[in-house]
mmCIF file of N, CA and C in Angstrom:
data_model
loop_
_atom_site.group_PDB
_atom_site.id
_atom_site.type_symbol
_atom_site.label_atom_id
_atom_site.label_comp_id
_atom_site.label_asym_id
_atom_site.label_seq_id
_atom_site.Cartn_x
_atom_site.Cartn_y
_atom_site.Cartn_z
ATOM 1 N N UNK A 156 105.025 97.170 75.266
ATOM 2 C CA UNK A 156 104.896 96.454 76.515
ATOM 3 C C UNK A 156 104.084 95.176 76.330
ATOM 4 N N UNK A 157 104.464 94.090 76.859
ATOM 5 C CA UNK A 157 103.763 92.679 76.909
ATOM 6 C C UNK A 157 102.734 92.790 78.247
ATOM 7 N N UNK A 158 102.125 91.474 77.879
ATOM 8 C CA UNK A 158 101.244 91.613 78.823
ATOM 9 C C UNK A 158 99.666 91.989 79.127
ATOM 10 N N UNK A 159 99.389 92.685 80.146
ATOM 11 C CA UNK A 159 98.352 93.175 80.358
ATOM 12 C C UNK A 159 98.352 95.047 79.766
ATOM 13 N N UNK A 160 97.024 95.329 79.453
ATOM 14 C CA UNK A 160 97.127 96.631 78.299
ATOM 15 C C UNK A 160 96.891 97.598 79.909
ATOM 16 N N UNK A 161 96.152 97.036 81.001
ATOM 17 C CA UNK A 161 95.802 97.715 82.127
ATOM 18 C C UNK A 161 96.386 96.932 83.221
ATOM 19 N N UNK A 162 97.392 97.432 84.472
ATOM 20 C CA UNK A 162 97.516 96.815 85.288
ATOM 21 C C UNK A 162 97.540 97.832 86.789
ATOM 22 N N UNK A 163 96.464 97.178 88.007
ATOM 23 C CA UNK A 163 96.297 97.736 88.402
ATOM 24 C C UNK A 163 97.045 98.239 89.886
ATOM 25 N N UNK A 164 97.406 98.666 90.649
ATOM 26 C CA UNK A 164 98.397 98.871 92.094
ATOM 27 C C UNK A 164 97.252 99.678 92.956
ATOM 28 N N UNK A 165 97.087 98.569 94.428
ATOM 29 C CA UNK A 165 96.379 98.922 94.886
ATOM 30 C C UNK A 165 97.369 99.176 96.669
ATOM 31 N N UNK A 166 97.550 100.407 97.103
ATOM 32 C CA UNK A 166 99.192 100.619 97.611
ATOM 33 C C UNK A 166 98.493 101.122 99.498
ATOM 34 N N UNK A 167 99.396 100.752 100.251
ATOM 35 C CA UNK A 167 98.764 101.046 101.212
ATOM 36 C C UNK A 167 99.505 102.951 101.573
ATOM 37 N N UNK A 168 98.751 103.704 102.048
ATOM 38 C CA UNK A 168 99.261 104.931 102.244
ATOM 39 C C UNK A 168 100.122 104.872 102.943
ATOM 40 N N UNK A 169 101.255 105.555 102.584
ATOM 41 C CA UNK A 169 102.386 105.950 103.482
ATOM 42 C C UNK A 169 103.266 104.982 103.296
ATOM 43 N N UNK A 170 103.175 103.826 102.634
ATOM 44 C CA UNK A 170 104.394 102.836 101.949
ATOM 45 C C UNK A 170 104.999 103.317 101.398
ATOM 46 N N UNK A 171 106.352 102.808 100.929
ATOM 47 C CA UNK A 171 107.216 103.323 99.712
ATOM 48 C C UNK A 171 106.654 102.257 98.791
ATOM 49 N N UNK A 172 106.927 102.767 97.694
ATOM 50 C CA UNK A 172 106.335 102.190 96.231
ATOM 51 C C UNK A 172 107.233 102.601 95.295
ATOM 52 N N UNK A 173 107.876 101.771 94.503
ATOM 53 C CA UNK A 173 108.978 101.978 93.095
ATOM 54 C C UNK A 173 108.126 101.149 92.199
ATOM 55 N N UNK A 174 108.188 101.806 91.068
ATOM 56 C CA UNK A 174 107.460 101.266 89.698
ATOM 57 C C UNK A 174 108.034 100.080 89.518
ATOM 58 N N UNK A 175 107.524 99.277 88.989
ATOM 59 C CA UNK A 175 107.729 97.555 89.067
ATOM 60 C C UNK A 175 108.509 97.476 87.329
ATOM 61 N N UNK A 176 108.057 98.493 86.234
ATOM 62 C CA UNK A 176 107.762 98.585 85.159
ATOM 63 C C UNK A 176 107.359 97.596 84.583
ATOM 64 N N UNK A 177 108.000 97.437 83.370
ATOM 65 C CA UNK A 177 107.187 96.787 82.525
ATOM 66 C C UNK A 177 107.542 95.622 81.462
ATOM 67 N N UNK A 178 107.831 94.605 80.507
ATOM 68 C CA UNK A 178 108.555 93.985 79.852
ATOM 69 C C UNK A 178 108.311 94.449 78.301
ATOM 70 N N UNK A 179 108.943 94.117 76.857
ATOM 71 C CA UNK A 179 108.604 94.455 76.168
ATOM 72 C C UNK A 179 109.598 92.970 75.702
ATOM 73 N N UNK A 180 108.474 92.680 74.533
ATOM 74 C CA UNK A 180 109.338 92.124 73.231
ATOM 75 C C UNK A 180 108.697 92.231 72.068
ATOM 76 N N UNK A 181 109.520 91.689 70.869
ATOM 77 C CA UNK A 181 109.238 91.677 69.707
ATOM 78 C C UNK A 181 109.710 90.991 68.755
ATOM 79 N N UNK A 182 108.684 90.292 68.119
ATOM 80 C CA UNK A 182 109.586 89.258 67.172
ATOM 81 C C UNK A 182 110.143 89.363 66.449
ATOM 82 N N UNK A 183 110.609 90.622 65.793
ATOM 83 C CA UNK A 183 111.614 90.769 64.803
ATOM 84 C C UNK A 183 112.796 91.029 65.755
ATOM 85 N N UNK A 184 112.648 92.097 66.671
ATOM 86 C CA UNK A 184 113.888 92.826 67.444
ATOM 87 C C UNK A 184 114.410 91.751 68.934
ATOM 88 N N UNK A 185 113.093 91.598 68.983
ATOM 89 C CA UNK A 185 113.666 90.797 70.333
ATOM 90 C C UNK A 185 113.357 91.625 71.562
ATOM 91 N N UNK A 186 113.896 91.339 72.727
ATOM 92 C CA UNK A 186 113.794 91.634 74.083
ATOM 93 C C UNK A 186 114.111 93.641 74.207
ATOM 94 N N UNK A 187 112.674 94.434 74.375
ATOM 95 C CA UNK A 187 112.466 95.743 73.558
ATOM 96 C C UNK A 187 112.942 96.328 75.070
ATOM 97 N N UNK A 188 112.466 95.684 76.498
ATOM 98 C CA UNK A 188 112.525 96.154 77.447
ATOM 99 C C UNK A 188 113.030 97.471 78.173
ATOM 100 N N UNK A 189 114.487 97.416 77.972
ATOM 101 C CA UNK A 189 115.643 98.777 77.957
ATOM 102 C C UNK A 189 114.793 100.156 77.457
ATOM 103 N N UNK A 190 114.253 99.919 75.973
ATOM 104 C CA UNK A 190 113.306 100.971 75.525
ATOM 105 C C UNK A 190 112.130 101.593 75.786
ATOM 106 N N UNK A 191 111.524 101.224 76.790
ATOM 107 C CA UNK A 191 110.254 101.894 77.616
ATOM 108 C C UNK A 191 110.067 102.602 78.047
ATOM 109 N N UNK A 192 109.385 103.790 77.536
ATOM 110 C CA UNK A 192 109.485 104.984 78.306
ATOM 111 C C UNK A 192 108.293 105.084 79.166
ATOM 112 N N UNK A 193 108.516 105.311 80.442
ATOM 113 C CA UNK A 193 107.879 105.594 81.758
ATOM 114 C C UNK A 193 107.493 106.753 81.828
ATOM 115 N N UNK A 194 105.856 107.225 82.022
ATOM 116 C CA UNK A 194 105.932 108.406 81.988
ATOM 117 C C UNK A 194 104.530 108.778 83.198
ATOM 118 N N UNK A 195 104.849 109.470 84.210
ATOM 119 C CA UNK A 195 103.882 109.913 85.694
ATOM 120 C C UNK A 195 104.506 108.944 86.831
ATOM 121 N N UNK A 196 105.815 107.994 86.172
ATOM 122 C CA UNK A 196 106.163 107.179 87.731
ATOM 123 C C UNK A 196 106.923 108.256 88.747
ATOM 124 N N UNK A 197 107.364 109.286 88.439
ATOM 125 C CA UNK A 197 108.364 110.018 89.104
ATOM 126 C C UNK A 197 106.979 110.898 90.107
ATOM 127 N N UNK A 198 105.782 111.209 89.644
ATOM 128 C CA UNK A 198 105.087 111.859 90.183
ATOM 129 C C UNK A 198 104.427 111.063 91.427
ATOM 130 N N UNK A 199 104.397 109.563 91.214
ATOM 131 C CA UNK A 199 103.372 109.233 92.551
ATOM 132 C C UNK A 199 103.943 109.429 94.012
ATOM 133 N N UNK A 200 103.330 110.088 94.804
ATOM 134 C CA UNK A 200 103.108 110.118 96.270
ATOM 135 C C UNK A 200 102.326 109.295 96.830
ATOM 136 N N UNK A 201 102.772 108.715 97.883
ATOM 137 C CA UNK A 201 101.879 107.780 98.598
ATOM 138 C C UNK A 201 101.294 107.980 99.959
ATOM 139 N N UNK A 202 101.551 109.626 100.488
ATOM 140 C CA UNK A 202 101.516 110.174 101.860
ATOM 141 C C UNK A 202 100.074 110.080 101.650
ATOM 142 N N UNK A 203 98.968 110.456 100.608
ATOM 143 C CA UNK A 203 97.236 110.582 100.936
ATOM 144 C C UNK A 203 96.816 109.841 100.411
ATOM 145 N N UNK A 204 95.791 109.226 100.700
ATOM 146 C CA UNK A 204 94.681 108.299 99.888
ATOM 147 C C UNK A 204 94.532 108.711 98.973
ATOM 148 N N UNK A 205 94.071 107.968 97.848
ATOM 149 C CA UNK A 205 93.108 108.323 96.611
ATOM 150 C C UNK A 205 91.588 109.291 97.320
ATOM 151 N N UNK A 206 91.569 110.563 96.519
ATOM 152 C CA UNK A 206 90.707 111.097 97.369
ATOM 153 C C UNK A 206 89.070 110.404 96.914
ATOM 154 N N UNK A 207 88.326 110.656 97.624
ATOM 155 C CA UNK A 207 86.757 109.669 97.566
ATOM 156 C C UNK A 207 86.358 110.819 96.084
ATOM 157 N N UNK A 208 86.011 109.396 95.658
ATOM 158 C CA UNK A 208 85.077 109.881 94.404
ATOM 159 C C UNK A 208 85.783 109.549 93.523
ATOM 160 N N UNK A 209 87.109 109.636 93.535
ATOM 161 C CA UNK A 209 88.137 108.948 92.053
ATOM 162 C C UNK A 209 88.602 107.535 92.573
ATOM 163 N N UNK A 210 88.602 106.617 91.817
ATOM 164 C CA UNK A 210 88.721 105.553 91.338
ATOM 165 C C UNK A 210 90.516 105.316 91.610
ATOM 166 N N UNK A 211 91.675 106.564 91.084
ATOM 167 C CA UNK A 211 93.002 105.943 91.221
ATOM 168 C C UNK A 211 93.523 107.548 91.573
ATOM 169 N N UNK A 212 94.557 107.543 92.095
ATOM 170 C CA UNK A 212 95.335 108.563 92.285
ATOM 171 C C UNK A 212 96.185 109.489 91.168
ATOM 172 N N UNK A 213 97.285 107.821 90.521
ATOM 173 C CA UNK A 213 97.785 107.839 89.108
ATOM 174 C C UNK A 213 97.569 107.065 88.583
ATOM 175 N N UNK A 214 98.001 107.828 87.023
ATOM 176 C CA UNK A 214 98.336 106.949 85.919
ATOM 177 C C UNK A 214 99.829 106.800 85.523
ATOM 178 N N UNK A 215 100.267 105.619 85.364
ATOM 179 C CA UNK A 215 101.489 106.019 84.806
ATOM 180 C C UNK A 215 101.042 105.567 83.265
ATOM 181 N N UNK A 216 101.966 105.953 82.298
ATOM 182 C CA UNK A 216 101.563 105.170 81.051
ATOM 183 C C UNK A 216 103.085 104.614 80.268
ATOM 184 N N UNK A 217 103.096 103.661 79.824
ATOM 185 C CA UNK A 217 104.387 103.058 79.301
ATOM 186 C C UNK A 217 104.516 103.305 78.219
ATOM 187 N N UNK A 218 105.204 103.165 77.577
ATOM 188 C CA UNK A 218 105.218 103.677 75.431
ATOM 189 C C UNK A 218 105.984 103.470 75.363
ATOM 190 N N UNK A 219 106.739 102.504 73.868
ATOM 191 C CA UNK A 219 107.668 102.350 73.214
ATOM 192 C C UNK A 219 107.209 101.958 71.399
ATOM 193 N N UNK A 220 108.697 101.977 70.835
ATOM 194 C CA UNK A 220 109.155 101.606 69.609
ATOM 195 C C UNK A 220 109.828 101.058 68.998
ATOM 196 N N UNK A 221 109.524 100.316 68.478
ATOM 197 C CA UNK A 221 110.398 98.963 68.170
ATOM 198 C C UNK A 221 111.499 99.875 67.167
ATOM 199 N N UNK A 222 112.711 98.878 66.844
ATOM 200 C CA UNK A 222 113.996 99.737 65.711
ATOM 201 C C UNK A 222 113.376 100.273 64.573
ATOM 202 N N UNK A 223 112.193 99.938 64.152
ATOM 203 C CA UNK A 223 111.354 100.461 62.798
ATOM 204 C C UNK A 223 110.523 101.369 62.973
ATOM 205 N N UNK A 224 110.499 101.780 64.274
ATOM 206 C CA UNK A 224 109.615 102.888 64.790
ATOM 207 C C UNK A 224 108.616 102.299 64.583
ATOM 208 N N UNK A 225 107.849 101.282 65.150
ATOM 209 C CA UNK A 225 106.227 101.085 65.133
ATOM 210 C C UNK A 225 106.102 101.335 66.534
ATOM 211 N N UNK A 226 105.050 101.647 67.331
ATOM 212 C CA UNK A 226 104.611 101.908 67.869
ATOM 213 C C UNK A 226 103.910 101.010 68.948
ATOM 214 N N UNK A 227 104.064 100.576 69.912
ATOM 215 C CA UNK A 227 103.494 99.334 70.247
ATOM 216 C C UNK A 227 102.327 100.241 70.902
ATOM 217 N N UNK A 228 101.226 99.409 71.425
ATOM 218 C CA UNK A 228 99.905 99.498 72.167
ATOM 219 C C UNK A 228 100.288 100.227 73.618
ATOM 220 N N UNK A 229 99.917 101.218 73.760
ATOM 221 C CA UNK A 229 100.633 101.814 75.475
ATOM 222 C C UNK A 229 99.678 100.989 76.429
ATOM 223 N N UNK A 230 100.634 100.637 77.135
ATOM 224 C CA UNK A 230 100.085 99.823 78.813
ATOM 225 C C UNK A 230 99.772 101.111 79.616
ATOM 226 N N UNK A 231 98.939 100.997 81.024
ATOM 227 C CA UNK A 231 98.807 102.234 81.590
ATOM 228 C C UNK A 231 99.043 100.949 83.665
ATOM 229 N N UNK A 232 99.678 101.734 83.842
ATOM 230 C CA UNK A 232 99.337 101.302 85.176
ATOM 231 C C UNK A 232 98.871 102.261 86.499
ATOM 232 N N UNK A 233 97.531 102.180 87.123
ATOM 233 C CA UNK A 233 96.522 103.072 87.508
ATOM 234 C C UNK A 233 96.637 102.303 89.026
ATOM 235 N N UNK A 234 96.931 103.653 89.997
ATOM 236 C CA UNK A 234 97.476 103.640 90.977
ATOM 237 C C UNK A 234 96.580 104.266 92.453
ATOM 238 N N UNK A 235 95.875 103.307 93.070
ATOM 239 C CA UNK A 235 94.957 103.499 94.057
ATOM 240 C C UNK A 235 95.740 103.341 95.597
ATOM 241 N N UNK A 236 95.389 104.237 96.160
ATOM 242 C CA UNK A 236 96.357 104.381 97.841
ATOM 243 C C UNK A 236 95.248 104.495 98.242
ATOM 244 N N UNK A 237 95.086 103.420 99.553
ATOM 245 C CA UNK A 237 94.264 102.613 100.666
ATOM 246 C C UNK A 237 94.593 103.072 101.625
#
């Protein structure tokens, strides 16, 4: 994933919310995007606040691999309902 390693969503309760995801490239392969695996977006609910005392509700976390299997840096995007 390009970009920011942390990005944050600050969501009002009871909105709908779809994961925005994420971009990927690489200079050998090129445009990695298609390959990102998404993983806690299927879980967020937005019916309750973040309860008091935690900081975010979710995490989602992104992960991929370029055609040589390296491993890029996982992005996390951390998910607070207002």
């Amino acid at each position: 994933p390009s970009g920011e390693a942390v990005m944050i969503d600050t969501i009002t309760v009871g909105s709908a919310w779809s994961d925005p995801g994420v971009t990927a490239f690489d200079h050998v392969d090129g445009d990695l995007t298609a390959l990102v695996q998404a993983f806690g977006a299927a879980s967020v609910d937005t019916s309750r606040p973040t309860p008091t005392g935690q900081q975010f509700s979710y995490i989602i976390e992104y992960a991929l691999r370029d055609f040589s299997g390296n491993a890029a840096q996982p992005a996390k995007r951390l998910i607070r309902l207002a």
